Coordinates of C-alpha atoms and ligand atoms in Angstrom, one line a residue:
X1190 CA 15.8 32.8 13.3
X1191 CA 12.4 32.1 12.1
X1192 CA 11.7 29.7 9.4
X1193 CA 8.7 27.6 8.4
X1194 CA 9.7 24.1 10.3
X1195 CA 11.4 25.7 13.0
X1196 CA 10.0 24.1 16.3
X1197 CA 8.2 26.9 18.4
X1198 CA 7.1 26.9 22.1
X1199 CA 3.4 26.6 22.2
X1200 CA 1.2 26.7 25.6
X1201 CA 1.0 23.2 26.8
X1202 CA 4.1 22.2 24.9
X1203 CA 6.6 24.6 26.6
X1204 CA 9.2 21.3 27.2
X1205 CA 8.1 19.4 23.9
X1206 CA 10.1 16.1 24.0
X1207 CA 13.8 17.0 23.4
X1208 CA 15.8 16.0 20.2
X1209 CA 17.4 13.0 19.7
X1210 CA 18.6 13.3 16.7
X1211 CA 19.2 15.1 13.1
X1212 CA 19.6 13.3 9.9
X1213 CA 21.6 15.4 7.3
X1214 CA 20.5 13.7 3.4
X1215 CA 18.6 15.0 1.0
X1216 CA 15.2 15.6 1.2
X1217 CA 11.8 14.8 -1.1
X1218 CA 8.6 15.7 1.6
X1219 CA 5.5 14.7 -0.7
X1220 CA 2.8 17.5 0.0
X1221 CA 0.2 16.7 -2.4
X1222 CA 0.0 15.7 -6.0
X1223 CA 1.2 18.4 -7.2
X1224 CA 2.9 19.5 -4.1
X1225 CA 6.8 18.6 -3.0
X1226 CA 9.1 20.0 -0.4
X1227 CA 12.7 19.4 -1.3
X1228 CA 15.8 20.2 0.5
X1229 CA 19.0 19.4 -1.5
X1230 CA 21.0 19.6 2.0
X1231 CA 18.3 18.9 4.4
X1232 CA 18.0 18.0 8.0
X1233 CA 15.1 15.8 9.7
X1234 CA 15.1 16.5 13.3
X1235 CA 13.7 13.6 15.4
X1236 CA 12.6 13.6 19.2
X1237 CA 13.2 11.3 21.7
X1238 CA 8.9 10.4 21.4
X1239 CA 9.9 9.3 17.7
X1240 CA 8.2 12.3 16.0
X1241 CA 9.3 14.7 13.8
X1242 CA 10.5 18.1 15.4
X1243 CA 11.3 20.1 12.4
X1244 CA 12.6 19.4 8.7
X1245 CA 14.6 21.7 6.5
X1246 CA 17.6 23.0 5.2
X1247 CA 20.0 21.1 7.5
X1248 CA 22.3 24.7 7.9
X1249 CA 19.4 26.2 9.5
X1250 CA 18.5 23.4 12.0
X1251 CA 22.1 23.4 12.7
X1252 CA 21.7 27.0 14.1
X1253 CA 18.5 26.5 15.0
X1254 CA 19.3 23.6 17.6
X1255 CA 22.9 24.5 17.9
X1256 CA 24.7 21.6 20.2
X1257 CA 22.0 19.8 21.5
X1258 CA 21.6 16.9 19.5
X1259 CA 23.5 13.9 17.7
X1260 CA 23.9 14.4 13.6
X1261 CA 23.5 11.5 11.5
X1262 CA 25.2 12.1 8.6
X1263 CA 24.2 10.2 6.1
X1264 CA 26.5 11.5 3.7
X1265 CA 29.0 10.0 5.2
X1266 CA 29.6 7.2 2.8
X1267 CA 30.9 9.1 0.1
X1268 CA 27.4 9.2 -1.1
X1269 CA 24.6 11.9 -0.8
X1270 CA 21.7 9.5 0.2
X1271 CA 18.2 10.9 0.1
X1272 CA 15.5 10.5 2.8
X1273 CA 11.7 9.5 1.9
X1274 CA 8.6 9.0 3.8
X1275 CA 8.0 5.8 4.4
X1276 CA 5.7 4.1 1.5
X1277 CA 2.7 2.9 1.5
X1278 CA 1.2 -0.6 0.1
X1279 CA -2.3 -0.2 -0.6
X1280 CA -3.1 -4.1 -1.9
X1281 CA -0.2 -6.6 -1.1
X1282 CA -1.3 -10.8 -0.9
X1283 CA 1.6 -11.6 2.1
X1284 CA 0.6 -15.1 1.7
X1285 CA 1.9 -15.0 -1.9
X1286 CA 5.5 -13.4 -1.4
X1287 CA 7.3 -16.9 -2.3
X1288 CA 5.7 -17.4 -5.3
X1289 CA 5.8 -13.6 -6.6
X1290 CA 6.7 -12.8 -10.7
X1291 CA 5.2 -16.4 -11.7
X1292 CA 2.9 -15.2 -14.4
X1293 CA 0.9 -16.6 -16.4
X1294 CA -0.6 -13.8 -19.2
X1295 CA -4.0 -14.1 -17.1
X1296 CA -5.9 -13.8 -13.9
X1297 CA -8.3 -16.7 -13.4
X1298 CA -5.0 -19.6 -14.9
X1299 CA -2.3 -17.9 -13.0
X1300 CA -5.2 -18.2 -9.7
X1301 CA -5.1 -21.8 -10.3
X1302 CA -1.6 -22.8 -11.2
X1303 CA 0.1 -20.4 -8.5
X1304 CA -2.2 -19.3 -6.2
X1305 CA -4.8 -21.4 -4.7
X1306 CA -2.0 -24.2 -3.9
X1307 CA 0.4 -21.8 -2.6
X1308 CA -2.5 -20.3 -0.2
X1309 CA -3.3 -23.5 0.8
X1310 CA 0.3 -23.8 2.5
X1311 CA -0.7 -21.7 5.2
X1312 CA -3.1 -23.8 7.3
X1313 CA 0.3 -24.8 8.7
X1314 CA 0.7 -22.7 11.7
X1315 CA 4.2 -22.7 11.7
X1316 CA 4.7 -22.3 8.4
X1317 CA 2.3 -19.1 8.6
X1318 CA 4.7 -17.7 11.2
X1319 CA 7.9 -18.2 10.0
X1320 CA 7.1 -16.6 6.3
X1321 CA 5.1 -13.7 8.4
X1322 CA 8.3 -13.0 9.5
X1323 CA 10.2 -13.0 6.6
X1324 CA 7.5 -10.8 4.9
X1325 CA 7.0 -8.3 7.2
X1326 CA 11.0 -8.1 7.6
X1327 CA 11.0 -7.6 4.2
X1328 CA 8.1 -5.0 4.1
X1329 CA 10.6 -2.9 6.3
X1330 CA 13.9 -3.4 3.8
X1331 CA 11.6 -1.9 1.2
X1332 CA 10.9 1.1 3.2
X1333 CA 7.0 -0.1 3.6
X1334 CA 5.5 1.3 6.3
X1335 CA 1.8 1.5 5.4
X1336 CA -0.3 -1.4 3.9
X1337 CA -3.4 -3.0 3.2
X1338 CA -2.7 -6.7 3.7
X1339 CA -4.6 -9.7 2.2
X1340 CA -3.8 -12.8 4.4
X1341 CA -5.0 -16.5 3.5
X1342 CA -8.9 -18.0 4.7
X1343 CA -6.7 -19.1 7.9
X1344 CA -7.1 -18.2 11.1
X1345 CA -3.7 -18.6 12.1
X1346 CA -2.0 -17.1 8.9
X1347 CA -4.2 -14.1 10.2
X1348 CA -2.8 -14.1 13.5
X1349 CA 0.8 -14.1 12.3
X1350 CA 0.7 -11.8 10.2
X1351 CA -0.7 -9.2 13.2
X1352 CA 1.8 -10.5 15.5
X1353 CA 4.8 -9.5 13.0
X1354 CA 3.1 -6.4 11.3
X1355 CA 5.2 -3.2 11.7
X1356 CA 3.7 0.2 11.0
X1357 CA 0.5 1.8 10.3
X1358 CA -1.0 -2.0 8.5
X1359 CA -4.7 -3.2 7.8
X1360 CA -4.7 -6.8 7.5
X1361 CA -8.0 -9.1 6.4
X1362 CA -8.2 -13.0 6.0
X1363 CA -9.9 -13.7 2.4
X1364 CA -13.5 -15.1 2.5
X1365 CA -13.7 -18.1 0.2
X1366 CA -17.2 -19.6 0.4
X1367 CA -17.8 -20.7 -3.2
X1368 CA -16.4 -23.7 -4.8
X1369 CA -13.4 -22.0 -6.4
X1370 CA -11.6 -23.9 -5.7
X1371 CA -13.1 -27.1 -3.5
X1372 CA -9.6 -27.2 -1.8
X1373 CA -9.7 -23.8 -0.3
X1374 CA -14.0 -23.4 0.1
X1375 CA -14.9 -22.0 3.5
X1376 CA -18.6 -22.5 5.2
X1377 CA -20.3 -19.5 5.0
X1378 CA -21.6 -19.4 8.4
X1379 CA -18.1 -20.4 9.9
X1380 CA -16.5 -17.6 7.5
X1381 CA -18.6 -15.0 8.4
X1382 CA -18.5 -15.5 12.4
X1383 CA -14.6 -15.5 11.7
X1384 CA -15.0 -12.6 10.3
X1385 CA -16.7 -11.3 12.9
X1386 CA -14.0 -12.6 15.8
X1387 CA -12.2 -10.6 14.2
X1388 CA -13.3 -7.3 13.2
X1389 CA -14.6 -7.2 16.7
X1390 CA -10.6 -8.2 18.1
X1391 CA -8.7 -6.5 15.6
X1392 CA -11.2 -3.4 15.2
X1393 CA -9.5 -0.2 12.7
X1394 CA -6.8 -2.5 11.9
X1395 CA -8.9 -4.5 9.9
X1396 CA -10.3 -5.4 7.0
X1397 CA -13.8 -7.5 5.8
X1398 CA -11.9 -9.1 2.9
X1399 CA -13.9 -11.1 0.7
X1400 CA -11.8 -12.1 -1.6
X1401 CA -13.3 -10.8 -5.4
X1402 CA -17.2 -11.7 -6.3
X1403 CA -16.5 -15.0 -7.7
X1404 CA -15.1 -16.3 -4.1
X1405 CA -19.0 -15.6 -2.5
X1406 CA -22.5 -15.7 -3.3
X1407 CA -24.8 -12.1 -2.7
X1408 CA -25.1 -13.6 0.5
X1409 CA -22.5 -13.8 1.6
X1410 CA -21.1 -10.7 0.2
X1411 CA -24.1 -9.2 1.8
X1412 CA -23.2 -10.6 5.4
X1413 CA -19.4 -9.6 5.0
X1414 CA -21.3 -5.8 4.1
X1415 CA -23.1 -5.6 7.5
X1416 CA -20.0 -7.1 9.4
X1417 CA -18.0 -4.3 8.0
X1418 CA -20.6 -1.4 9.1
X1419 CA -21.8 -3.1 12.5
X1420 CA -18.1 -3.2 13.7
X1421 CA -16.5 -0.2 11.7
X1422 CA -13.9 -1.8 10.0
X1423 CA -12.3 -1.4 6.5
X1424 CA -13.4 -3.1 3.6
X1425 CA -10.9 -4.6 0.3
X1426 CA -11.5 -6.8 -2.1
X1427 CA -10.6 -6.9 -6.2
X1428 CA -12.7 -5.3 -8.5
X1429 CA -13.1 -5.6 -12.4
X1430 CA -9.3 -7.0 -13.0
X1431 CA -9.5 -9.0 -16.2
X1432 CA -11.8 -8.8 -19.0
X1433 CA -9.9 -10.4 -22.2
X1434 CA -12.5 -11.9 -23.9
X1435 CA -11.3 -15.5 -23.2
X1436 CA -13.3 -18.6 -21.6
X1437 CA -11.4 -17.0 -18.7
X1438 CA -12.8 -13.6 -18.4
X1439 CA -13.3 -12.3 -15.0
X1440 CA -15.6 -9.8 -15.8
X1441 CA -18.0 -11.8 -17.9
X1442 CA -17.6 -14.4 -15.3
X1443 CA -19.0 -11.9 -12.5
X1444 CA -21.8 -11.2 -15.2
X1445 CA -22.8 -14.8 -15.1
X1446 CA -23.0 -15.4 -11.5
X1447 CA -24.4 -12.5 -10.4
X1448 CA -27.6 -12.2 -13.5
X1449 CA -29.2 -9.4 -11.5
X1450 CA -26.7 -6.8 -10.9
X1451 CA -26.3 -4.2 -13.5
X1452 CA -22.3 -4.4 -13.4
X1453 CA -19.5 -5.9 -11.5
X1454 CA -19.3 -2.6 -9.3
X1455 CA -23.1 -3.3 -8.6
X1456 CA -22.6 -6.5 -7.1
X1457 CA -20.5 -5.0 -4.1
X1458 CA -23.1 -2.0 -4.1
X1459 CA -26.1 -4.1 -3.6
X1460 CA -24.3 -6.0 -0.7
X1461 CA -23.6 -2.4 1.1
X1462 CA -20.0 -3.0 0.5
X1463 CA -18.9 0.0 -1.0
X1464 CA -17.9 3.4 0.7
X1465 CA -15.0 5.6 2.1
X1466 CA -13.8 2.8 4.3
X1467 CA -13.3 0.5 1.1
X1468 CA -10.5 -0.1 -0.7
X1469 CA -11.1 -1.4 -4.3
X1470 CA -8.0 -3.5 -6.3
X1471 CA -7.6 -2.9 -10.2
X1472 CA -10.8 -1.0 -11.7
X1473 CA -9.2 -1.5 -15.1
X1474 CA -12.2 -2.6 -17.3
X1475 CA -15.2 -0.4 -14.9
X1476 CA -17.9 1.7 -17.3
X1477 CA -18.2 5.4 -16.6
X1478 CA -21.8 4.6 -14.3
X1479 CA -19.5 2.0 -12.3
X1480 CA -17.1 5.0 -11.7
X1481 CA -19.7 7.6 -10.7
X1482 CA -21.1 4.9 -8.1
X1483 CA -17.5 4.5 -6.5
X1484 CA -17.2 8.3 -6.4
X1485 CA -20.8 9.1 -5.2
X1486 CA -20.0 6.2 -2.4
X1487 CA -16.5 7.7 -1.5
X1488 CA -15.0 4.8 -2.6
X1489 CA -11.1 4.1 -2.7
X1490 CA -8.9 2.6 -5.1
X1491 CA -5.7 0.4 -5.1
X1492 CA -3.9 0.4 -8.2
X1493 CA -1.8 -1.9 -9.2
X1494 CA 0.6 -1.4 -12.5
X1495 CA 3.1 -3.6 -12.0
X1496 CA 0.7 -6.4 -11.5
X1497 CA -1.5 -5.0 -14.3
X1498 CA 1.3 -5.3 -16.8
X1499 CA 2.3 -8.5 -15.6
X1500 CA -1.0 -10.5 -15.9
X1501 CA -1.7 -8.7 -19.0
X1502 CA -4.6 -7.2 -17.1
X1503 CA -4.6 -3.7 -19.0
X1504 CA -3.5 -0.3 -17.9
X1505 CA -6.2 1.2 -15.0
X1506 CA -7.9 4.6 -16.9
X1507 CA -6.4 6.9 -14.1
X1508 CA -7.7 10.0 -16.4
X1509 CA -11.6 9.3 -15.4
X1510 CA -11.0 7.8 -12.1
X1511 CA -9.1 11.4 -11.5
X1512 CA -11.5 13.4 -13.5
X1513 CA -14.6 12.0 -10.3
X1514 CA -12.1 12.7 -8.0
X1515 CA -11.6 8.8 -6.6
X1516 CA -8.9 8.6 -3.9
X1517 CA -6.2 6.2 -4.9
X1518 CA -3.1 5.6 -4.0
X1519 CA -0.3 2.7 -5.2
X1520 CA -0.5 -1.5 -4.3
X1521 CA 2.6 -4.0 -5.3
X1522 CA -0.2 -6.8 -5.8
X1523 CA 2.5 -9.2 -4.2
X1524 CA 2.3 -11.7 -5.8
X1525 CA 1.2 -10.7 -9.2
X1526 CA 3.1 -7.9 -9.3
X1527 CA 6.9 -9.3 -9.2
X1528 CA 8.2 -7.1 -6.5
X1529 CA 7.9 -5.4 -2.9
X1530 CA 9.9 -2.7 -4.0
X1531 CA 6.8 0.4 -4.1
X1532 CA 10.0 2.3 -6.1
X1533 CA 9.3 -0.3 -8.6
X1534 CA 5.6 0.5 -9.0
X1535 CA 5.9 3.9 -8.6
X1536 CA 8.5 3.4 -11.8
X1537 CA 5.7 1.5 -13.7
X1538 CA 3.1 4.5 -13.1
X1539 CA 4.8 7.1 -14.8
X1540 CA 6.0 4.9 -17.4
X1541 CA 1.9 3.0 -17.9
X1542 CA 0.5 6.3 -17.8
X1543 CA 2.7 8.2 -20.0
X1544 CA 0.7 10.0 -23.0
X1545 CA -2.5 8.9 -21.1
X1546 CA -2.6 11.1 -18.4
X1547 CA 0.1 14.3 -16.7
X1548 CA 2.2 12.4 -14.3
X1549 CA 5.0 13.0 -12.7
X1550 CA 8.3 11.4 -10.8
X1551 CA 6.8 13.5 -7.5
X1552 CA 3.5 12.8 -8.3
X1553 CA 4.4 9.1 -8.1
X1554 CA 6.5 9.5 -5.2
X1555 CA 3.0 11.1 -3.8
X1556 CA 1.0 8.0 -4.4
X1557 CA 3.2 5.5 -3.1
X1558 CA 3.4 7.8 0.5
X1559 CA 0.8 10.5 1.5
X1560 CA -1.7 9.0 -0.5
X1561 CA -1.9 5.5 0.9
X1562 CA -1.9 7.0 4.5
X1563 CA -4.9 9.8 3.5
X1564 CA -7.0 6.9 2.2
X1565 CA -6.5 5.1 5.5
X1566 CA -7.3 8.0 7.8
X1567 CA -3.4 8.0 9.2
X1568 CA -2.4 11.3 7.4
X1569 CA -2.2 13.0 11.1
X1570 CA 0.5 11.1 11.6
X1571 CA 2.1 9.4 9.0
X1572 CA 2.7 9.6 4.8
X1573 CA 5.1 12.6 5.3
X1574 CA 7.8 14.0 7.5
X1575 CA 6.5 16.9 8.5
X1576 CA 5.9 18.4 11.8
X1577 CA 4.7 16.5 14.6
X1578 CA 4.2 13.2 12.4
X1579 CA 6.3 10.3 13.3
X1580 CA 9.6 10.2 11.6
X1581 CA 8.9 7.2 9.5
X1582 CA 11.1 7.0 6.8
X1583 CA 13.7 5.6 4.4
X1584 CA 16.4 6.4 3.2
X1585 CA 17.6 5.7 0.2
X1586 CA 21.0 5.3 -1.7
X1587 CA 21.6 8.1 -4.4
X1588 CA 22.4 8.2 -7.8
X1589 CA 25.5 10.4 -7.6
X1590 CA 26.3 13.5 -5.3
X1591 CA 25.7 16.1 -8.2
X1592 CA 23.0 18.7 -6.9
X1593 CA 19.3 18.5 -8.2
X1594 CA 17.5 21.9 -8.3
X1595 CA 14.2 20.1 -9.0
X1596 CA 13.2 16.4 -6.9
X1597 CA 11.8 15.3 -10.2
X1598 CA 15.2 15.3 -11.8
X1599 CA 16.4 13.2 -8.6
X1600 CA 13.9 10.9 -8.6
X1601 CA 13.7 10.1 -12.6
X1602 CA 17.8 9.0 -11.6
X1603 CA 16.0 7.0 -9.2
X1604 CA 13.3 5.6 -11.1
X1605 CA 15.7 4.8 -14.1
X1606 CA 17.3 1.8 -11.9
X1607 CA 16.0 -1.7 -12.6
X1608 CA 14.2 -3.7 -10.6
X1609 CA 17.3 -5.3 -8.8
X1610 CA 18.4 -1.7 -8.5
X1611 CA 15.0 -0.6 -7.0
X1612 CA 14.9 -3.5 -4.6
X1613 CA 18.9 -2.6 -3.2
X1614 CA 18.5 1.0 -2.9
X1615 CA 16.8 1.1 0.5
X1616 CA 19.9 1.5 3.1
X1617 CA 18.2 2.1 6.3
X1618 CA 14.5 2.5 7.5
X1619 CA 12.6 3.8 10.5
X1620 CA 9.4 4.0 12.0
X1621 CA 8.3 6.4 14.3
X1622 CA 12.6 7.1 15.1
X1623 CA 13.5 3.4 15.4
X1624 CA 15.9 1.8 12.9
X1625 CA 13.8 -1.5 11.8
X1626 CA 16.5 -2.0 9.0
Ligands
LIG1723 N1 -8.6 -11.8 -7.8 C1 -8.9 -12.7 -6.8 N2 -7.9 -13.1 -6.1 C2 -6.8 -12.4 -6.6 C3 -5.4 -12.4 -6.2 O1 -5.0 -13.1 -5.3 N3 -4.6 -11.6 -7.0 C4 -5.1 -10.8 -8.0 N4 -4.3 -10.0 -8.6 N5 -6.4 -10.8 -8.3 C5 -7.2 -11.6 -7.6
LIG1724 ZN1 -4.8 -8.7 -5.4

């Protein structure tokens, strides 16, 4: 028998782990952008260390492993589920999941009205760690396994949300050091050593995170840059979001406080805060120089649909950011965006994008997975099922049991579901082989 995923004895590994378990569903293995395995009748076959031991047409493993392990059917239910990787949430607020889908049509009123109270909740301790729970719970219902977090400016809504975190996660307290508002204003100095506690604690789990330009002066921002390179840790923080032409636009707002910087974009580059280990939110309203600096610096971008669409903050031009060859991958935007659900973002992409740029139900699906875990250096072991990786995934509830010959023509039956629909159709997840739903 010799096919591509069949496990093979290999020096060292002569008694690899043995096999705990095969799950028999349908199969959608993201490659690439334009890259997807599918296996109508597949099998994932999981060892007893929680990785993956071989994944493909379940008929085969069945020969190939003959008796020796448990099946999980999960076609049992009269339904032909299909698995997933687990997903990935490049820019999620967990400090804003109560008050999530409370829009206002734009950034800087719907920050004021819904935001900087609801933030300034979590200074209670307790508070902080029961909703930490409740997110991070929820996180795994969705099948969200990979995230870049924004907690509150507390240092105990911080420490919550690392006790409860499951999966590959990057998690940064905002830095708040201008008068925006007085309620919520940090001292710099306090901030920045904070910051530094932490980066120094928490190391490749976490990220400088000031919150956009507005929230800190050059200094500041500047201070937050050389944290972020002294210690080695990522950097996130919102860039060029809103630009409507109203008393409350962000990006002419950025052009007033910062007089010297050429652009938005040059306000983080002067403070040393851009680069392959940052991770920028929106990019909606960025000039073609701004774009050629985030390439040239490696740069990385979270974007956000659902949240665009909902705050009216335009659709992100992912034909040029593609054309300089920016990584990106998918965010919720919790709480602008109304839902956890990355099946629900990854249904706004295609449909934002359509006639703008080639995209596709895989190519979607490819965003919300593989992508999120390349940007954040975990590719060697999570964002797909293949080989070796952890078996992290989800598995999801299917349309019908009719065969697909393509998994864009599954996943369009997916993505036609609602948002309710989106949010019920995770059944089970795992993370490295344990159930955490
Ligand atoms: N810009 C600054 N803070 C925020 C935030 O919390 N959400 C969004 N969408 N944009 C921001
Ligand atoms: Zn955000």
């Amino acid at each position: 028998m010799n096919f591509p995923n069949a496990p093979q004895l290999r020096g060292m590994e002569a008694f690899p782990p043995p096999i705990k378990a095969v799950h028999r569903a349908r199969i959608v293995n993201p490659q690439g952008p334009n890259d997807c395995d599918y296996h109508e009748d597949g099998g994932l076959a999981v060892r007893a260390d929680g990785t993956v031991a071989a994944v493909g047409d379940f008929t085969l493993l069945a020969v190939a492993f003959a008796d020796r392990y448990e099946v999980i059917d999960e076609t049992k239910h009269g339904e032909r589920p299909t698995i997933i990787p687990g997903m990935n949430d490049l820019h999620v607020h967990w400090v804003q999941n109560e008050v999530r889908g409370r829009f206002r049509n734009s950034l800087m009123p719907w920050l004021e009205e819904h935001i900087w109270p609801e933030e300034h909740r979590y200074a209670d301790a307790q508070l902080a760690d029961a909703r930490a729970q409740t997110f991070f719970d929820e996180l795994a219902r969705h099948g969200t396994t990979v995230a870049a977090v924004y907690s509150s400016v507390h240092e105990s809504a911080l420490r919550a949300a690392f006790q409860h975190a499951a999966g590959r996660m990057v998690i940064g307290n905002v830095i708040m050091t201008s008068d925006f508002p007085p309620y919520l204003k940090q001292d710099p100095e306090e901030a920045l050593a904070m910051t530094d506690r932490f980066a120094e604690e928490f190391g490749g789990s976490y990220a400088v995170t000031p919150r956009f330009a507005p929230s800190c002066s050059a200094e500041v921002l500047k201070a937050a840059g050389r944290i972020a390179k002294q210690r080695n840790v990522w950097v996130q923080t919102h860039l060029s979001e809103n630009h409507d032409g109203t008393e409350h636009d962000e990006v002419e707002l950025v052009r007033r406080l910062f007089p010297d910087a050429k652009s938005y974009t040059d306000v983080y580059a002067r403070a040393g805060l851009l680069g392959r280990h940052t991770i920028m939110a929106h990019v909606i309203h960025a000039s073609d120089e701004e774009l050629d600096v985030l390439a040239q610096t490696g740069t990385c971008v979270a974007h956000c649909p659902t949240s665009n669409e909902a705050l009216g903050s335009g659709r992100m031009p992912v034909e040029r950011i593609r054309e300089r060859g920016i990584l990106y991958a998918l965010g919720s935007d919790v709480g602008a965006g109304p839902s956890l659900s990355m099946l629900h973002v990854m249904q706004a992409y295609n449909r934002v994008h359509a006639g703008h740029a080639d995209v596709s139900e895989t190519e979607a699906l490819y965003r919300g997975t593989l992508a999120g875990a390349e940007i954040l250096g975990v590719d060697r072991v999570a964002g797909n099922l293949n080989r070796d990786k952890e078996a992290t995934f989800a598995v999801l509830g299917s349309p019908g049991t009719r065969a697909y010959a393509n998994p864009n023509h599954l996943l369009a039956e997916i993505f036609a579901g609602s948002q309710a629909d989106l949010e019920a159709i995770v059944r089970k997840t795992y993370i490295a082989g344990r159930r955490v739903f």
